[in-house]
Amino acid sequence: MGRGDLTNAEWDRLASFLPRGGARGGRWSDHRRVINGILYRVRTGVQWRDLPERFGPWETVYKRHRRWSADGTWEMLLSRIQAAEDAADGIDWDVSVDSTAVRAHQHAAGARKVSGRRSSKGGQAGDEPGRSGSAETGRPIGGGGQLGECLGRSRGGFTTKIHLAADGRCRPLAFVLTPGHYGDGPQLERVLEQVSVSRTGVGRPRTRPNRVLADKAYTSRRNRRYLRRRGIPHTIPERLDQQRHRKNRGSRGGRPTGFDSERYKKRNTVERTINRLKGFRAVATRYEKRAYIYLGTVTLAALVIWLRT
């Protein structure tokens, strides 16, 4: 077992959830070796072609990661591990929300646009003349272009933003990707809608935190109305300009928003979660051209954090 590989205990937790057979009735290459190869790349950020030989052919490792990013296998594994933790009462449901910008490497730009009708295998038919669409067979619908691939322009170049919700033990519960120039506040609803921890037995998934903590970027009236409508207590400070505007309106400005400074100190958990995610070099810098593959990379990093926390 190499540095960063799955331990026996971690493998035992994952093995029962993994797909049993390969495509068209074939056999998968050894799951553990391939997953360790993917983890090596996510941890170090090396090019796929530079993977050590002990992980087998690099094409096999890359295609497995791309396929599982497209069909939701990484999301399924993360959901199963979260469900097991919740069944053992291991999740702290004081949820903190924040975002982090990720610099996109120059290799992340220039993804080939795919147009035309969907093929029967889930890929695209009618690609560019003279170009084969086999490389994108099975990719999720959508994407294409800078915004479609979650690339936003800034002074430093292309960036992608990860919006995430973290539990009180510094583990990612849910996350979404946007172009880097998108604001934080408008994404609060999207992030919280992604929070869904299944039950191991009978019952609906848990989707409502005990409390939400966020900084001033999320202090809009729309976000507060959304949280009140769902019955979620929240601790979000009010910006100074909002306070002045409310006071200038007198009685029409409404009551001051409640804010507990002691509870707010716990918001550091989402900052520490971001630090853990960016400990994976392929998360801290985006190398993937396709947003769904980068999302799979972030999901795998989150899965490892849950396994090792």
PDB file of C-alpha atoms in Angstrom:
ATOM      1  CA  MET A   1       0.000   0.000   0.000  1.00  0.00           C
ATOM      2  CA  GLY A   2       1.442   3.331  -1.060  1.00  0.00           C
ATOM      3  CA  ARG A   3       1.153   6.732   0.574  1.00  0.00           C
ATOM      4  CA  GLY A   4      -2.392   8.062   0.158  1.00  0.00           C
ATOM      5  CA  ASP A   5      -3.883   4.729  -0.942  1.00  0.00           C
ATOM      6  CA  LEU A   6      -7.046   3.334   0.590  1.00  0.00           C
ATOM      7  CA  THR A   7      -6.450   1.486   3.830  1.00  0.00           C
ATOM      8  CA  ASN A   8      -8.040  -1.910   4.431  1.00  0.00           C
ATOM      9  CA  ALA A   9     -10.668  -0.358   6.687  1.00  0.00           C
ATOM     10  CA  GLU A  10     -11.538   2.298   4.100  1.00  0.00           C
ATOM     11  CA  TRP A  11     -11.702  -0.287   1.332  1.00  0.00           C
ATOM     12  CA  ASP A  12     -14.024  -2.489   3.391  1.00  0.00           C
ATOM     13  CA  ARG A  13     -16.454   0.446   3.732  1.00  0.00           C
ATOM     14  CA  LEU A  14     -16.497   1.064  -0.040  1.00  0.00           C
ATOM     15  CA  ALA A  15     -16.228  -2.411  -1.546  1.00  0.00           C
ATOM     16  CA  SER A  16     -19.867  -3.432  -1.116  1.00  0.00           C
ATOM     17  CA  PHE A  17     -21.140  -0.308  -2.919  1.00  0.00           C
ATOM     18  CA  LEU A  18     -18.981  -0.567  -6.047  1.00  0.00           C
ATOM     19  CA  PRO A  19     -20.325  -1.763  -9.432  1.00  0.00           C
ATOM     20  CA  ARG A  20     -20.091  -5.518  -9.876  1.00  0.00           C
ATOM     21  CA  GLY A  21     -19.359  -5.896 -13.591  1.00  0.00           C
ATOM     22  CA  GLY A  22     -17.875  -4.041 -16.490  1.00  0.00           C
ATOM     23  CA  ALA A  23     -19.483  -2.645 -19.616  1.00  0.00           C
ATOM     24  CA  ARG A  24     -21.289  -5.084 -21.906  1.00  0.00           C
ATOM     25  CA  GLY A  25     -20.878  -7.990 -19.522  1.00  0.00           C
ATOM     26  CA  GLY A  26     -17.106  -7.644 -19.273  1.00  0.00           C
ATOM     27  CA  ARG A  27     -14.949  -7.475 -16.166  1.00  0.00           C
ATOM     28  CA  TRP A  28     -13.619  -4.345 -14.504  1.00  0.00           C
ATOM     29  CA  SER A  29      -9.937  -3.959 -13.860  1.00  0.00           C
ATOM     30  CA  ASP A  30      -9.281  -4.310 -10.142  1.00  0.00           C
ATOM     31  CA  HIS A  31     -11.361  -1.616  -8.470  1.00  0.00           C
ATOM     32  CA  ARG A  32      -8.967  -0.996  -5.606  1.00  0.00           C
ATOM     33  CA  ARG A  33      -5.923  -0.501  -7.813  1.00  0.00           C
ATOM     34  CA  VAL A  34      -7.771   1.831 -10.184  1.00  0.00           C
ATOM     35  CA  ILE A  35      -9.308   3.907  -7.356  1.00  0.00           C
ATOM     36  CA  ASN A  36      -5.883   4.232  -5.765  1.00  0.00           C
ATOM     37  CA  GLY A  37      -4.588   5.471  -9.104  1.00  0.00           C
ATOM     38  CA  ILE A  38      -7.347   8.079  -9.280  1.00  0.00           C
ATOM     39  CA  LEU A  39      -6.611   9.118  -5.692  1.00  0.00           C
ATOM     40  CA  TYR A  40      -2.931   9.490  -6.526  1.00  0.00           C
ATOM     41  CA  ARG A  41      -3.745  11.858  -9.352  1.00  0.00           C
ATOM     42  CA  VAL A  42      -6.312  13.836  -7.306  1.00  0.00           C
ATOM     43  CA  ARG A  43      -3.835  14.171  -4.445  1.00  0.00           C
ATOM     44  CA  THR A  44      -0.786  15.131  -6.512  1.00  0.00           C
ATOM     45  CA  GLY A  45      -2.296  16.789  -9.600  1.00  0.00           C
ATOM     46  CA  VAL A  46       0.047  14.993 -12.030  1.00  0.00           C
ATOM     47  CA  GLN A  47      -0.930  14.451 -15.642  1.00  0.00           C
ATOM     48  CA  TRP A  48      -2.791  11.218 -16.245  1.00  0.00           C
ATOM     49  CA  ARG A  49      -0.006   9.946 -18.491  1.00  0.00           C
ATOM     50  CA  ASP A  50       2.484  10.299 -15.634  1.00  0.00           C
ATOM     51  CA  LEU A  51       0.736   7.901 -13.264  1.00  0.00           C
ATOM     52  CA  PRO A  52       3.102   5.274 -11.795  1.00  0.00           C
ATOM     53  CA  GLU A  53       2.990   1.888 -13.482  1.00  0.00           C
ATOM     54  CA  ARG A  54       1.774   0.169 -10.308  1.00  0.00           C
ATOM     55  CA  PHE A  55      -1.726   1.528 -11.046  1.00  0.00           C
ATOM     56  CA  GLY A  56      -1.894  -0.105 -14.455  1.00  0.00           C
ATOM     57  CA  PRO A  57      -2.556   1.616 -17.802  1.00  0.00           C
ATOM     58  CA  TRP A  58      -3.265   5.311 -17.318  1.00  0.00           C
ATOM     59  CA  GLU A  59      -6.070   5.170 -19.896  1.00  0.00           C
ATOM     60  CA  THR A  60      -7.960   2.677 -17.718  1.00  0.00           C
ATOM     61  CA  VAL A  61      -7.625   4.895 -14.655  1.00  0.00           C
ATOM     62  CA  TYR A  62      -8.688   8.051 -16.497  1.00  0.00           C
ATOM     63  CA  LYS A  63     -11.645   6.424 -18.258  1.00  0.00           C
ATOM     64  CA  ARG A  64     -12.909   4.943 -14.984  1.00  0.00           C
ATOM     65  CA  HIS A  65     -12.815   8.373 -13.352  1.00  0.00           C
ATOM     66  CA  ARG A  66     -14.518  10.017 -16.320  1.00  0.00           C
ATOM     67  CA  ARG A  67     -17.206   7.329 -16.488  1.00  0.00           C
ATOM     68  CA  TRP A  68     -17.966   7.420 -12.772  1.00  0.00           C
ATOM     69  CA  SER A  69     -18.049  11.225 -12.837  1.00  0.00           C
ATOM     70  CA  ALA A  70     -20.616  11.094 -15.631  1.00  0.00           C
ATOM     71  CA  ASP A  71     -22.917   8.356 -14.312  1.00  0.00           C
ATOM     72  CA  GLY A  72     -22.996   9.535 -10.686  1.00  0.00           C
ATOM     73  CA  THR A  73     -21.016   6.683  -9.117  1.00  0.00           C
ATOM     74  CA  TRP A  74     -18.854   9.038  -7.044  1.00  0.00           C
ATOM     75  CA  GLU A  75     -21.980  10.847  -5.817  1.00  0.00           C
ATOM     76  CA  MET A  76     -23.581   7.508  -4.933  1.00  0.00           C
ATOM     77  CA  LEU A  77     -20.555   6.417  -2.899  1.00  0.00           C
ATOM     78  CA  LEU A  78     -20.470   9.731  -1.035  1.00  0.00           C
ATOM     79  CA  SER A  79     -24.197   9.454  -0.314  1.00  0.00           C
ATOM     80  CA  ARG A  80     -23.810   5.923   1.092  1.00  0.00           C
ATOM     81  CA  ILE A  81     -20.975   6.942   3.406  1.00  0.00           C
ATOM     82  CA  GLN A  82     -22.931   9.984   4.616  1.00  0.00           C
ATOM     83  CA  ALA A  83     -25.981   7.809   5.266  1.00  0.00           C
ATOM     84  CA  ALA A  84     -23.910   5.402   7.357  1.00  0.00           C
ATOM     85  CA  GLU A  85     -22.488   8.300   9.378  1.00  0.00           C
ATOM     86  CA  ASP A  86     -25.949   9.749   9.967  1.00  0.00           C
ATOM     87  CA  ALA A  87     -27.260   6.364  11.107  1.00  0.00           C
ATOM     88  CA  ALA A  88     -24.475   6.294  13.698  1.00  0.00           C
ATOM     89  CA  ASP A  89     -25.376   9.857  14.757  1.00  0.00           C
ATOM     90  CA  GLY A  90     -22.017  11.019  13.443  1.00  0.00           C
ATOM     91  CA  ILE A  91     -23.130  14.182  11.609  1.00  0.00           C
ATOM     92  CA  ASP A  92     -23.234  17.566  13.296  1.00  0.00           C
ATOM     93  CA  TRP A  93     -26.176  19.307  11.600  1.00  0.00           C
ATOM     94  CA  ASP A  94     -25.029  22.849  12.383  1.00  0.00           C
ATOM     95  CA  VAL A  95     -24.233  23.541   8.726  1.00  0.00           C
ATOM     96  CA  SER A  96     -21.952  26.343   7.511  1.00  0.00           C
ATOM     97  CA  VAL A  97     -22.052  27.668   3.946  1.00  0.00           C
ATOM     98  CA  ASP A  98     -19.313  29.440   1.995  1.00  0.00           C
ATOM     99  CA  SER A  99     -17.467  29.336  -1.317  1.00  0.00           C
ATOM    100  CA  THR A 100     -13.924  29.254  -2.632  1.00  0.00           C
ATOM    101  CA  ALA A 101     -12.465  30.292  -5.968  1.00  0.00           C
ATOM    102  CA  VAL A 102     -10.238  27.832  -7.819  1.00  0.00           C
ATOM    103  CA  ARG A 103      -7.761  28.929 -10.445  1.00  0.00           C
ATOM    104  CA  ALA A 104      -8.178  27.044 -13.710  1.00  0.00           C
ATOM    105  CA  HIS A 105      -5.015  25.874 -15.395  1.00  0.00           C
ATOM    106  CA  GLN A 106      -4.539  26.872 -19.019  1.00  0.00           C
ATOM    107  CA  HIS A 107      -5.223  23.255 -19.986  1.00  0.00           C
ATOM    108  CA  ALA A 108      -8.754  23.585 -18.577  1.00  0.00           C
ATOM    109  CA  ALA A 109      -9.731  26.023 -21.327  1.00  0.00           C
ATOM    110  CA  GLY A 110     -10.640  25.170 -24.902  1.00  0.00           C
ATOM    111  CA  ALA A 111     -13.062  22.308 -24.381  1.00  0.00           C
ATOM    112  CA  ARG A 112     -14.480  21.236 -27.727  1.00  0.00           C
ATOM    113  CA  LYS A 113     -18.067  22.320 -28.168  1.00  0.00           C
ATOM    114  CA  VAL A 114     -20.433  19.430 -28.832  1.00  0.00           C
ATOM    115  CA  SER A 115     -23.621  20.107 -30.721  1.00  0.00           C
ATOM    116  CA  GLY A 116     -26.346  18.127 -32.399  1.00  0.00           C
ATOM    117  CA  ARG A 117     -28.728  15.407 -31.287  1.00  0.00           C
ATOM    118  CA  ARG A 118     -28.076  12.908 -28.527  1.00  0.00           C
ATOM    119  CA  SER A 119     -26.774   9.527 -29.629  1.00  0.00           C
ATOM    120  CA  SER A 120     -28.301   6.261 -28.442  1.00  0.00           C
ATOM    121  CA  LYS A 121     -25.291   5.647 -26.182  1.00  0.00           C
ATOM    122  CA  GLY A 122     -25.729   8.891 -24.271  1.00  0.00           C
ATOM    123  CA  GLY A 123     -23.092  10.847 -26.167  1.00  0.00           C
ATOM    124  CA  GLN A 124     -23.554  13.416 -28.889  1.00  0.00           C
ATOM    125  CA  ALA A 125     -24.156  12.835 -32.565  1.00  0.00           C
ATOM    126  CA  GLY A 126     -23.290  15.455 -35.149  1.00  0.00           C
ATOM    127  CA  ASP A 127     -19.983  16.621 -33.734  1.00  0.00           C
ATOM    128  CA  GLU A 128     -17.552  18.802 -35.586  1.00  0.00           C
ATOM    129  CA  PRO A 129     -16.828  17.576 -39.119  1.00  0.00           C
ATOM    130  CA  GLY A 130     -13.977  15.118 -39.118  1.00  0.00           C
ATOM    131  CA  ARG A 131     -13.950  14.784 -35.325  1.00  0.00           C
ATOM    132  CA  SER A 132     -15.049  11.697 -33.421  1.00  0.00           C
ATOM    133  CA  GLY A 133     -17.429  12.103 -30.488  1.00  0.00           C
ATOM    134  CA  SER A 134     -16.344   8.860 -28.822  1.00  0.00           C
ATOM    135  CA  ALA A 135     -14.287  10.727 -26.217  1.00  0.00           C
ATOM    136  CA  GLU A 136     -17.443  12.328 -24.828  1.00  0.00           C
ATOM    137  CA  THR A 137     -19.725   9.289 -25.030  1.00  0.00           C
ATOM    138  CA  GLY A 138     -21.856   9.100 -21.921  1.00  0.00           C
ATOM    139  CA  ARG A 139     -21.182  12.616 -20.654  1.00  0.00           C
ATOM    140  CA  PRO A 140     -24.089  14.408 -18.921  1.00  0.00           C
ATOM    141  CA  ILE A 141     -26.352  16.640 -20.955  1.00  0.00           C
ATOM    142  CA  GLY A 142     -25.308  20.288 -20.831  1.00  0.00           C
ATOM    143  CA  GLY A 143     -22.011  22.081 -20.729  1.00  0.00           C
ATOM    144  CA  GLY A 144     -20.174  23.640 -23.588  1.00  0.00           C
ATOM    145  CA  GLY A 145     -18.717  27.106 -23.684  1.00  0.00           C
ATOM    146  CA  GLN A 146     -17.106  28.964 -20.819  1.00  0.00           C
ATOM    147  CA  LEU A 147     -20.224  29.360 -18.677  1.00  0.00           C
ATOM    148  CA  GLY A 148     -21.461  25.851 -19.446  1.00  0.00           C
ATOM    149  CA  GLU A 149     -18.174  24.428 -18.210  1.00  0.00           C
ATOM    150  CA  CYS A 150     -18.184  26.706 -15.117  1.00  0.00           C
ATOM    151  CA  LEU A 151     -15.276  28.871 -16.214  1.00  0.00           C
ATOM    152  CA  GLY A 152     -15.428  32.565 -15.390  1.00  0.00           C
ATOM    153  CA  ARG A 153     -13.010  35.289 -16.378  1.00  0.00           C
ATOM    154  CA  SER A 154     -11.143  37.407 -13.836  1.00  0.00           C
ATOM    155  CA  ARG A 155      -7.954  39.441 -13.786  1.00  0.00           C
ATOM    156  CA  GLY A 156      -5.966  36.300 -13.128  1.00  0.00           C
ATOM    157  CA  GLY A 157      -7.574  34.275 -15.908  1.00  0.00           C
ATOM    158  CA  PHE A 158     -10.173  31.544 -15.791  1.00  0.00           C
ATOM    159  CA  THR A 159     -11.597  30.566 -12.395  1.00  0.00           C
ATOM    160  CA  THR A 160     -14.222  28.171 -11.070  1.00  0.00           C
ATOM    161  CA  LYS A 161     -16.034  28.632  -7.780  1.00  0.00           C
ATOM    162  CA  ILE A 162     -17.029  25.813  -5.417  1.00  0.00           C
ATOM    163  CA  HIS A 163     -20.048  26.651  -3.250  1.00  0.00           C
ATOM    164  CA  LEU A 164     -20.356  24.184  -0.404  1.00  0.00           C
ATOM    165  CA  ALA A 165     -22.137  23.350   2.815  1.00  0.00           C
ATOM    166  CA  ALA A 166     -20.112  21.705   5.586  1.00  0.00           C
ATOM    167  CA  ASP A 167     -21.265  19.933   8.716  1.00  0.00           C
ATOM    168  CA  GLY A 168     -19.968  20.821  12.166  1.00  0.00           C
ATOM    169  CA  ARG A 169     -17.141  18.289  11.863  1.00  0.00           C
ATOM    170  CA  CYS A 170     -15.532  19.913   8.806  1.00  0.00           C
ATOM    171  CA  ARG A 171     -16.884  17.547   6.151  1.00  0.00           C
ATOM    172  CA  PRO A 172     -18.579  18.575   2.878  1.00  0.00           C
ATOM    173  CA  LEU A 173     -22.297  17.821   2.854  1.00  0.00           C
ATOM    174  CA  ALA A 174     -23.095  19.320  -0.557  1.00  0.00           C
ATOM    175  CA  PHE A 175     -21.497  21.511  -3.189  1.00  0.00           C
ATOM    176  CA  VAL A 176     -22.179  23.075  -6.578  1.00  0.00           C
ATOM    177  CA  LEU A 177     -19.911  24.595  -9.216  1.00  0.00           C
ATOM    178  CA  THR A 178     -20.323  27.983 -10.878  1.00  0.00           C
ATOM    179  CA  PRO A 179     -18.089  30.255 -12.953  1.00  0.00           C
ATOM    180  CA  GLY A 180     -15.660  32.122 -10.734  1.00  0.00           C
ATOM    181  CA  HIS A 181     -17.284  35.542 -11.105  1.00  0.00           C
ATOM    182  CA  TYR A 182     -20.666  34.413  -9.739  1.00  0.00           C
ATOM    183  CA  GLY A 183     -21.719  35.834  -6.368  1.00  0.00           C
ATOM    184  CA  ASP A 184     -22.097  33.772  -3.210  1.00  0.00           C
ATOM    185  CA  GLY A 185     -25.507  34.902  -1.946  1.00  0.00           C
ATOM    186  CA  PRO A 186     -27.620  33.799  -4.947  1.00  0.00           C
ATOM    187  CA  GLN A 187     -26.218  30.256  -4.647  1.00  0.00           C
ATOM    188  CA  LEU A 188     -27.396  29.606  -1.079  1.00  0.00           C
ATOM    189  CA  GLU A 189     -30.638  27.954  -2.161  1.00  0.00           C
ATOM    190  CA  ARG A 190     -28.859  25.766  -4.724  1.00  0.00           C
ATOM    191  CA  VAL A 191     -26.357  24.549  -2.161  1.00  0.00           C
ATOM    192  CA  LEU A 192     -28.936  23.773   0.541  1.00  0.00           C
ATOM    193  CA  GLU A 193     -31.174  22.013  -1.983  1.00  0.00           C
ATOM    194  CA  GLN A 194     -28.277  19.612  -2.594  1.00  0.00           C
ATOM    195  CA  VAL A 195     -28.157  18.603   1.080  1.00  0.00           C
ATOM    196  CA  SER A 196     -29.826  15.198   1.153  1.00  0.00           C
ATOM    197  CA  VAL A 197     -28.609  12.417   3.441  1.00  0.00           C
ATOM    198  CA  SER A 198     -30.436   9.136   2.887  1.00  0.00           C
ATOM    199  CA  ARG A 199     -31.676   6.891   5.672  1.00  0.00           C
ATOM    200  CA  THR A 200     -30.173   3.432   5.996  1.00  0.00           C
ATOM    201  CA  GLY A 201     -33.621   2.071   6.769  1.00  0.00           C
ATOM    202  CA  VAL A 202     -37.104   3.368   6.018  1.00  0.00           C
ATOM    203  CA  GLY A 203     -37.690   7.085   5.781  1.00  0.00           C
ATOM    204  CA  ARG A 204     -37.135  10.119   3.650  1.00  0.00           C
ATOM    205  CA  PRO A 205     -33.652  11.612   3.271  1.00  0.00           C
ATOM    206  CA  ARG A 206     -32.767  14.313   5.752  1.00  0.00           C
ATOM    207  CA  THR A 207     -32.565  17.668   4.003  1.00  0.00           C
ATOM    208  CA  ARG A 208     -32.981  20.250   6.772  1.00  0.00           C
ATOM    209  CA  PRO A 209     -30.062  21.330   8.981  1.00  0.00           C
ATOM    210  CA  ASN A 210     -30.494  22.235  12.631  1.00  0.00           C
ATOM    211  CA  ARG A 211     -28.983  25.656  11.870  1.00  0.00           C
ATOM    212  CA  VAL A 212     -27.257  27.437   8.998  1.00  0.00           C
ATOM    213  CA  LEU A 213     -24.283  29.732   9.546  1.00  0.00           C
ATOM    214  CA  ALA A 214     -22.994  32.044   6.812  1.00  0.00           C
ATOM    215  CA  ASP A 215     -21.112  35.321   6.414  1.00  0.00           C
ATOM    216  CA  LYS A 216     -22.374  38.714   5.215  1.00  0.00           C
ATOM    217  CA  ALA A 217     -22.359  37.653   1.573  1.00  0.00           C
ATOM    218  CA  TYR A 218     -25.542  35.646   2.288  1.00  0.00           C
ATOM    219  CA  THR A 219     -27.467  38.307   4.203  1.00  0.00           C
ATOM    220  CA  SER A 220     -30.038  39.155   1.522  1.00  0.00           C
ATOM    221  CA  ARG A 221     -33.747  39.277   2.348  1.00  0.00           C
ATOM    222  CA  ARG A 222     -34.401  36.566  -0.198  1.00  0.00           C
ATOM    223  CA  ASN A 223     -32.078  34.150   1.587  1.00  0.00           C
ATOM    224  CA  ARG A 224     -33.593  34.944   4.972  1.00  0.00           C
ATOM    225  CA  ARG A 225     -37.122  34.419   3.620  1.00  0.00           C
ATOM    226  CA  TYR A 226     -36.041  31.111   2.104  1.00  0.00           C
ATOM    227  CA  LEU A 227     -34.601  29.886   5.406  1.00  0.00           C
ATOM    228  CA  ARG A 228     -37.680  31.005   7.356  1.00  0.00           C
ATOM    229  CA  ARG A 229     -39.961  29.279   4.857  1.00  0.00           C
ATOM    230  CA  ARG A 230     -38.098  26.008   5.409  1.00  0.00           C
ATOM    231  CA  GLY A 231     -38.057  26.499   9.187  1.00  0.00           C
ATOM    232  CA  ILE A 232     -34.255  26.597   9.388  1.00  0.00           C
ATOM    233  CA  PRO A 233     -32.765  28.801  12.144  1.00  0.00           C
ATOM    234  CA  HIS A 234     -29.846  30.819  10.836  1.00  0.00           C
ATOM    235  CA  THR A 235     -26.967  32.947  12.066  1.00  0.00           C
ATOM    236  CA  ILE A 236     -26.020  35.492   9.407  1.00  0.00           C
ATOM    237  CA  PRO A 237     -24.621  38.951  10.231  1.00  0.00           C
ATOM    238  CA  GLU A 238     -26.207  42.028   8.694  1.00  0.00           C
ATOM    239  CA  ARG A 239     -24.143  44.358   6.526  1.00  0.00           C
ATOM    240  CA  LEU A 240     -23.611  47.953   7.708  1.00  0.00           C
ATOM    241  CA  ASP A 241     -25.371  49.437   4.681  1.00  0.00           C
ATOM    242  CA  GLN A 242     -28.413  47.274   5.379  1.00  0.00           C
ATOM    243  CA  GLN A 243     -28.450  48.425   8.986  1.00  0.00           C
ATOM    244  CA  ARG A 244     -28.311  52.092   7.945  1.00  0.00           C
ATOM    245  CA  HIS A 245     -31.041  51.603   5.353  1.00  0.00           C
ATOM    246  CA  ARG A 246     -33.296  49.906   7.904  1.00  0.00           C
ATOM    247  CA  LYS A 247     -32.754  52.647  10.503  1.00  0.00           C
ATOM    248  CA  ASN A 248     -33.372  55.385   7.932  1.00  0.00           C
ATOM    249  CA  ARG A 249     -36.781  53.903   7.178  1.00  0.00           C
ATOM    250  CA  GLY A 250     -37.784  54.064  10.821  1.00  0.00           C
ATOM    251  CA  SER A 251     -40.684  51.808  11.795  1.00  0.00           C
ATOM    252  CA  ARG A 252     -41.096  50.740   8.167  1.00  0.00           C
ATOM    253  CA  GLY A 253     -37.615  49.247   8.188  1.00  0.00           C
ATOM    254  CA  GLY A 254     -38.693  46.343  10.356  1.00  0.00           C
ATOM    255  CA  ARG A 255     -37.024  44.745  13.336  1.00  0.00           C
ATOM    256  CA  PRO A 256     -33.283  44.071  13.521  1.00  0.00           C
ATOM    257  CA  THR A 257     -32.213  40.601  12.466  1.00  0.00           C
ATOM    258  CA  GLY A 258     -31.235  38.315  15.300  1.00  0.00           C
ATOM    259  CA  PHE A 259     -27.540  37.523  15.496  1.00  0.00           C
ATOM    260  CA  ASP A 260     -25.696  35.350  18.020  1.00  0.00           C
ATOM    261  CA  SER A 261     -21.982  36.148  17.931  1.00  0.00           C
ATOM    262  CA  GLU A 262     -21.112  33.064  19.993  1.00  0.00           C
ATOM    263  CA  ARG A 263     -22.857  30.723  17.581  1.00  0.00           C
ATOM    264  CA  TYR A 264     -21.240  32.516  14.671  1.00  0.00           C
ATOM    265  CA  LYS A 265     -17.799  31.459  15.877  1.00  0.00           C
ATOM    266  CA  LYS A 266     -18.603  27.942  14.697  1.00  0.00           C
ATOM    267  CA  ARG A 267     -18.627  29.112  11.070  1.00  0.00           C
ATOM    268  CA  ASN A 268     -14.905  28.378  10.944  1.00  0.00           C
ATOM    269  CA  THR A 269     -15.831  24.769  10.168  1.00  0.00           C
ATOM    270  CA  VAL A 270     -16.554  25.585   6.526  1.00  0.00           C
ATOM    271  CA  GLU A 271     -13.213  27.396   6.205  1.00  0.00           C
ATOM    272  CA  ARG A 272     -11.432  24.338   7.571  1.00  0.00           C
ATOM    273  CA  THR A 273     -13.405  22.131   5.187  1.00  0.00           C
ATOM    274  CA  ILE A 274     -12.207  24.246   2.259  1.00  0.00           C
ATOM    275  CA  ASN A 275      -8.631  23.850   3.507  1.00  0.00           C
ATOM    276  CA  ARG A 276      -9.077  20.091   3.560  1.00  0.00           C
ATOM    277  CA  LEU A 277     -10.481  20.039   0.034  1.00  0.00           C
ATOM    278  CA  LYS A 278      -7.670  22.201  -1.295  1.00  0.00           C
ATOM    279  CA  GLY A 279      -5.153  19.827   0.236  1.00  0.00           C
ATOM    280  CA  PHE A 280      -5.885  17.814  -2.907  1.00  0.00           C
ATOM    281  CA  ARG A 281      -3.874  19.507  -5.656  1.00  0.00           C
ATOM    282  CA  ALA A 282      -6.283  18.538  -8.427  1.00  0.00           C
ATOM    283  CA  VAL A 283      -9.014  20.364  -6.478  1.00  0.00           C
ATOM    284  CA  ALA A 284      -6.937  23.435  -5.602  1.00  0.00           C
ATOM    285  CA  THR A 285      -6.128  23.892  -9.310  1.00  0.00           C
ATOM    286  CA  ARG A 286      -8.606  22.868 -11.973  1.00  0.00           C
ATOM    287  CA  TYR A 287      -7.015  20.912 -14.823  1.00  0.00           C
ATOM    288  CA  GLU A 288     -10.161  19.325 -16.320  1.00  0.00           C
ATOM    289  CA  LYS A 289     -11.768  20.875 -19.362  1.00  0.00           C
ATOM    290  CA  ARG A 290     -15.199  19.436 -18.550  1.00  0.00           C
ATOM    291  CA  ALA A 291     -17.082  20.652 -15.504  1.00  0.00           C
ATOM    292  CA  TYR A 292     -18.647  17.266 -14.768  1.00  0.00           C
ATOM    293  CA  ILE A 293     -15.198  15.629 -14.544  1.00  0.00           C
ATOM    294  CA  TYR A 294     -13.945  18.345 -12.202  1.00  0.00           C
ATOM    295  CA  LEU A 295     -17.096  17.905 -10.108  1.00  0.00           C
ATOM    296  CA  GLY A 296     -16.261  14.200  -9.912  1.00  0.00           C
ATOM    297  CA  THR A 297     -12.764  15.122  -8.715  1.00  0.00           C
ATOM    298  CA  VAL A 298     -14.210  17.332  -5.954  1.00  0.00           C
ATOM    299  CA  THR A 299     -16.688  14.599  -5.012  1.00  0.00           C
ATOM    300  CA  LEU A 300     -13.926  12.010  -4.711  1.00  0.00           C
ATOM    301  CA  ALA A 301     -11.897  14.369  -2.514  1.00  0.00           C
ATOM    302  CA  ALA A 302     -14.972  14.876  -0.307  1.00  0.00           C
ATOM    303  CA  LEU A 303     -15.467  11.104  -0.146  1.00  0.00           C
ATOM    304  CA  VAL A 304     -11.909  10.626   1.104  1.00  0.00           C
ATOM    305  CA  ILE A 305     -12.426  13.305   3.747  1.00  0.00           C
ATOM    306  CA  TRP A 306     -15.506  11.454   5.011  1.00  0.00           C
ATOM    307  CA  LEU A 307     -13.647   8.134   5.053  1.00  0.00           C
ATOM    308  CA  ARG A 308     -10.685   9.547   6.966  1.00  0.00           C
ATOM    309  CA  THR A 309     -12.392  11.843   9.461  1.00  0.00           C
TER     310      THR A 309
END
